Coordinates of C-alpha atoms and ligand atoms in Angstrom, one line a residue:
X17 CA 121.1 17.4 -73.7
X18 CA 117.8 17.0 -72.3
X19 CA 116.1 19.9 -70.5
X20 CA 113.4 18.9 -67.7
X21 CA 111.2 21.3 -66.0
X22 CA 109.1 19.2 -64.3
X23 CA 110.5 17.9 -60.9
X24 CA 109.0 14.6 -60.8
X25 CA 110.3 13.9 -64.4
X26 CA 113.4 15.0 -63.3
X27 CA 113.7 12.5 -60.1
X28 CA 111.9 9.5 -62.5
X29 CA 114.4 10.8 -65.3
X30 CA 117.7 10.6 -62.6
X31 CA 116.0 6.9 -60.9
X32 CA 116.3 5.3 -64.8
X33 CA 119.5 6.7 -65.2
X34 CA 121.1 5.1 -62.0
X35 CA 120.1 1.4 -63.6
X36 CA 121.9 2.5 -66.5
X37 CA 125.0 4.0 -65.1
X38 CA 127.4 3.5 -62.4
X39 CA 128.5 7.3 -60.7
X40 CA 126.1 10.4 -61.3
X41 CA 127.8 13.9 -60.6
X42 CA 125.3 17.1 -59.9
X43 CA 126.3 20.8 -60.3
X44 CA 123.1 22.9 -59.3
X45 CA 123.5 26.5 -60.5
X46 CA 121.9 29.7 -61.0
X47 CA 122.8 30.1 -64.3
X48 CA 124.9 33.4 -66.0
X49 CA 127.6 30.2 -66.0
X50 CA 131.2 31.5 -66.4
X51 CA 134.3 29.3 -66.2
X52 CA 133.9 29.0 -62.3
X53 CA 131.1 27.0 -62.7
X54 CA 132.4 25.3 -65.7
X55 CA 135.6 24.1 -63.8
X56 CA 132.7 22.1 -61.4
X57 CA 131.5 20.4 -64.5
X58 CA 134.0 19.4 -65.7
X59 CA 135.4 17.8 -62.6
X60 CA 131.4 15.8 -62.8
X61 CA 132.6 15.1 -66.3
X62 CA 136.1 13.5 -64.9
X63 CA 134.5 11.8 -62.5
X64 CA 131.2 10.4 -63.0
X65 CA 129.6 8.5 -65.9
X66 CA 126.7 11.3 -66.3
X67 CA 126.6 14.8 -65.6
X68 CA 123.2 16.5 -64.6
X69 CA 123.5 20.3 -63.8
X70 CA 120.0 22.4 -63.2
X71 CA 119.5 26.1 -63.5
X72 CA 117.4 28.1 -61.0
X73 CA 117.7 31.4 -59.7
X74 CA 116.5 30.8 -56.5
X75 CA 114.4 33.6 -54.8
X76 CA 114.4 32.3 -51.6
X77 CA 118.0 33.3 -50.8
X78 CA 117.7 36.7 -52.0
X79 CA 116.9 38.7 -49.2
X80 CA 117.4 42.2 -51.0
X81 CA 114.8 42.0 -54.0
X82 CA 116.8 44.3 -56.6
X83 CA 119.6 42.0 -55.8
X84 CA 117.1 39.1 -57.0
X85 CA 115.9 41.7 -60.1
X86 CA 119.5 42.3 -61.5
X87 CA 121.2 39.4 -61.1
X88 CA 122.1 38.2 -64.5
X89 CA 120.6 35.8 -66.9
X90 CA 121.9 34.1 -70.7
X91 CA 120.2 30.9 -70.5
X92 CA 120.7 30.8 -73.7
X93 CA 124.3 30.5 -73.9
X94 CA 124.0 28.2 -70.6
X95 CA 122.6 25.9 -73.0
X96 CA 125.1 26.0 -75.5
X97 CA 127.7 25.8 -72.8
X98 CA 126.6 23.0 -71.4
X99 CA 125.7 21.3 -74.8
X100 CA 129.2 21.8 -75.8
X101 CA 131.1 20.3 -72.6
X102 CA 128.9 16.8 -72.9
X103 CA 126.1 17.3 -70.5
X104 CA 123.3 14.7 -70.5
X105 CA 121.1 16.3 -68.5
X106 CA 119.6 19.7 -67.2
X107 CA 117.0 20.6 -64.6
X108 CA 115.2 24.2 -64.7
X109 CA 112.2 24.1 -62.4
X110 CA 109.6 27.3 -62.0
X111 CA 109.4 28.5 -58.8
X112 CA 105.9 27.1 -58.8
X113 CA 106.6 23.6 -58.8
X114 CA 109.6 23.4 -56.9
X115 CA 108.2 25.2 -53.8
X116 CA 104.5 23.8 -54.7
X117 CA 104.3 24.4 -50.4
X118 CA 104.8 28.2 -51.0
X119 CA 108.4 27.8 -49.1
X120 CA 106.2 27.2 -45.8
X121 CA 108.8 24.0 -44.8
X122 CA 112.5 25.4 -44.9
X123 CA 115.8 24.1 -43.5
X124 CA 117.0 26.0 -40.7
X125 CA 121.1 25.9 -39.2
X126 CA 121.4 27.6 -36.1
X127 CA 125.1 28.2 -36.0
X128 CA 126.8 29.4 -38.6
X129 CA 123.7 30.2 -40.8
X130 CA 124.0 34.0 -38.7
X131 CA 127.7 34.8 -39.2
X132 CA 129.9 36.2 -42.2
X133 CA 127.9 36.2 -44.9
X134 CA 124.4 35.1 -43.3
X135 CA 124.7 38.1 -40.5
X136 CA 124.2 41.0 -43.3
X137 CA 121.8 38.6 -45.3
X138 CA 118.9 37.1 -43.0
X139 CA 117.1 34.1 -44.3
X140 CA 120.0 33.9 -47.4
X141 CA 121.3 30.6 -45.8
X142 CA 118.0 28.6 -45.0
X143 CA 116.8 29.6 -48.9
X144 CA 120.2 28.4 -50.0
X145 CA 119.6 25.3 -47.8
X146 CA 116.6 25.0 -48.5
X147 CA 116.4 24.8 -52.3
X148 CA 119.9 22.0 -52.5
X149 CA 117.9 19.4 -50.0
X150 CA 115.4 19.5 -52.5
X151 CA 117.7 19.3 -55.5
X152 CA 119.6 16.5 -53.7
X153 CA 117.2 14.5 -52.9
X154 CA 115.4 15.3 -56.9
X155 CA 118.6 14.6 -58.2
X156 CA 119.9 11.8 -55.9
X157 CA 123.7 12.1 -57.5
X158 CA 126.5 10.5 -56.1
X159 CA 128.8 13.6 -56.1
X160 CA 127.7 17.4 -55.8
X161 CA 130.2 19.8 -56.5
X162 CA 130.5 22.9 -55.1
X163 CA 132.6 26.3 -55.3
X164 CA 135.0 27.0 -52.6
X165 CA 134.5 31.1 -53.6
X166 CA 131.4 30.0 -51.2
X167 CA 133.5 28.7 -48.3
X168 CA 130.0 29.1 -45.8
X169 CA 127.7 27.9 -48.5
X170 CA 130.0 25.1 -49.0
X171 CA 130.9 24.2 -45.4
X172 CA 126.5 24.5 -44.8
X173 CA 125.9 22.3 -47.6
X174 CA 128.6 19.7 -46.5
X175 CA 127.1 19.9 -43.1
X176 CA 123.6 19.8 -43.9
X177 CA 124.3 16.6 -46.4
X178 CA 126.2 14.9 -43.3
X179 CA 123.4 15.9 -40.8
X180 CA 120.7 14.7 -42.5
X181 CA 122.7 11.2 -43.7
X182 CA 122.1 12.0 -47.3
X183 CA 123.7 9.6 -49.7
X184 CA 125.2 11.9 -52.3
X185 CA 128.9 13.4 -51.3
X186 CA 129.5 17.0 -51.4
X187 CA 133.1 18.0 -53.2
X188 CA 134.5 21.1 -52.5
X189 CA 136.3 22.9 -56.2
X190 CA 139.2 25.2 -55.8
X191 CA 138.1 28.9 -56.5
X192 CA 138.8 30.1 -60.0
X193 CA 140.3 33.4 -60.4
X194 CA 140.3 35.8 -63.6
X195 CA 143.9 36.7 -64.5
X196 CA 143.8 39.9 -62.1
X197 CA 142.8 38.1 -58.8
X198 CA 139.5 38.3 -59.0
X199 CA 136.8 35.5 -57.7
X200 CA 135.1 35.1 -60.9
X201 CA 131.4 35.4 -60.0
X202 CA 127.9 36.1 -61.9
X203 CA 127.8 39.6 -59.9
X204 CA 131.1 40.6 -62.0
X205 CA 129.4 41.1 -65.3
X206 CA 127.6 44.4 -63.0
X207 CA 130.4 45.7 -62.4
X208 CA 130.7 48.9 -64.4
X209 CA 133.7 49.5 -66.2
X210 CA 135.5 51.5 -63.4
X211 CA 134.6 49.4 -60.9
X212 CA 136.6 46.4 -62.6
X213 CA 139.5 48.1 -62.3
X214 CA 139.3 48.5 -58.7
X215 CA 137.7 44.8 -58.1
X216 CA 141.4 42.6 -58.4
X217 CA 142.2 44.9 -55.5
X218 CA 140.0 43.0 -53.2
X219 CA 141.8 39.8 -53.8
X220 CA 145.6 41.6 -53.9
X221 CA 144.4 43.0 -50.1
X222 CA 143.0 40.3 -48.4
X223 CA 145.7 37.9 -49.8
X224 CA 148.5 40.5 -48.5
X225 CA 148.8 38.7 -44.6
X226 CA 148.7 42.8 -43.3
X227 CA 146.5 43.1 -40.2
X228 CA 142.2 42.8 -40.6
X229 CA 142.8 46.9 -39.8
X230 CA 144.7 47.5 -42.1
X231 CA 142.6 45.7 -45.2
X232 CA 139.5 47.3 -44.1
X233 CA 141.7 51.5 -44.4
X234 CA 143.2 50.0 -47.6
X235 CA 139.8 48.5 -48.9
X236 CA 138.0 51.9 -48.3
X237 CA 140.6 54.0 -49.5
X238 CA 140.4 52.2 -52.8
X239 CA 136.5 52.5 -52.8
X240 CA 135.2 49.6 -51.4
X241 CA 132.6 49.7 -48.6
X242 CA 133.6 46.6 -46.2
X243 CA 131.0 44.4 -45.0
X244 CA 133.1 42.0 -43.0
X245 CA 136.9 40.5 -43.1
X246 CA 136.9 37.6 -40.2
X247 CA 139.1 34.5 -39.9
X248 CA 137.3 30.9 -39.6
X249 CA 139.4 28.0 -39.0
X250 CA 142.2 28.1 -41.6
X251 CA 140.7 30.3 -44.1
X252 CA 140.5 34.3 -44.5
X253 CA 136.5 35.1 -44.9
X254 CA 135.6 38.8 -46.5
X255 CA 132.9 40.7 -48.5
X256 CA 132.8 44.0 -49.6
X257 CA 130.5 46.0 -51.4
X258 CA 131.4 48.2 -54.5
X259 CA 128.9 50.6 -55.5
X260 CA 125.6 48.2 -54.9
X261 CA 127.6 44.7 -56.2
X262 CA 128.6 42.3 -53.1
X263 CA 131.7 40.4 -53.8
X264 CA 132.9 37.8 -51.6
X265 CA 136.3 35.9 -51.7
X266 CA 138.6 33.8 -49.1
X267 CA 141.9 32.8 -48.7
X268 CA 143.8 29.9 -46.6
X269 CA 145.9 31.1 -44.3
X270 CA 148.9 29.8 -43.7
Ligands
LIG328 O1 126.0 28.9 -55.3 C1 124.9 29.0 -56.0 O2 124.9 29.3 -57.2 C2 123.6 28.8 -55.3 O3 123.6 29.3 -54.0 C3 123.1 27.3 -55.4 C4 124.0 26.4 -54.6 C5 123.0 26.9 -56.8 C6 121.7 27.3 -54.7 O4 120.8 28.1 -55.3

């Protein structure tokens, strides 16, 4: 596997690839990769000649910074990871040279960057936004892949990609849930040892077609603070905090 830093490498790495290949898949990630994210890759690895996945923990889309300070990091297991399931290539910019403008040009949504998730985290969206056109256009892939645990992020990115007539084609990957229910998610490995008991719970309740009441009584009594339970189209949207650790999950409804 070849690891790039440098982003200009990177895109002049990707542009001699393309002669080479026919399909490129890209899975952009911030790393602490679990099977979630795996279950993207390997769906690149299905479908595309060469898989290119980067690593950056963005700080533009944290707005809370000891969210930013303990999210977690095993970039070295990343490695092996992503050694062991075949891929070619791997991307892990500094902040320094990927927002070499200092983050003064950004990507702005003005409808559903403010709602669900984006209402209780200003600026989250336009960092998330933000940081994939630039990986996009780096990367120039023909298929990103993206987690439907991130229903927003996913429905922004799709959005943003169609908006802005990019050429690469953003797939949406079923959610991937431990055996319990739960979303799995970087934030789980925070969760102390009490708290993952009560996590699945999240998942059981929301999935449980009682009234958006009667979640939010049940959540709290089980010691979850709710931060919002709304229905968008055909899909369930929720986050709740436990202790200090946001988890977010969706469901379809039927
Ligand atoms: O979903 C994530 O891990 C991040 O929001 C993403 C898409 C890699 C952008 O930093």
């Amino acid at each position: 596997m070849r690891i790039i830093r440098d982003p200009r490498a990177w895109k002049e790495t990707l542009r001699d690839q393309r002669k080479k290949t026919v399909s490129i898949g890209f899975v952009p990630t911030m790393g602490a990769l679990h099977r979630g994210h795996m279950s993207l890759i390997e769906r690149s690895i299905e479908e595309n000649d060469v898989t290119a996945v980067s690593i950056f923990l963005n700080p533009t889309q944290f707005n809370n910074a000891d969210d930013l300070k303990n999210y977690p990091s095993t970039f070295e297991e990343d490695c092996r990871l992503l050694e062991a399931i075949g891929v070619e290539l791997l991307f892990t910019p500094t902040y320094d040279d990927i927002y070499a403008d200092g983050f003064t040009y950004q990507v702005n949504e003005t409808e559903l960057t403010g709602r669900f998730c984006g209402a209780a985290r200003p600026g989250h969206f336009t960092g998330v936004l933000t940081i994939v056109l630039k990986l996009l256009i780096l990367t120039a892939a023909d298929r990103a892949y993206f987690g439907e645990k991130d229903w927003q992020q996913y429905r922004l990115i799709d959005g943003m990609a169609k908006s802005l007539f990019l050429d690469t084609q953003i797939i949406p990957c079923e959610l991937i849930r431990e055996e319990s229910g739960l979303a799995l998610s970087s934030r789980n490995a925070l969760l102390s040892l009490a708290q993952r008991k009560i996590a699945p719970y999240f998942h059981q309740i929301i999935s449980s077609g009682i009234t958006i009441d009667q979640m939010e009584q049940l959540l709290v009594e089980h010691g979850f603070r709710v931060d919002y339970i709304e229905e968008w189209e055909d899909r369930l949207l929720a986050a709740v905090f436990l202790g200090e650790v946001r988890l977010i999950d969706n469901v379809r409804i039927s």
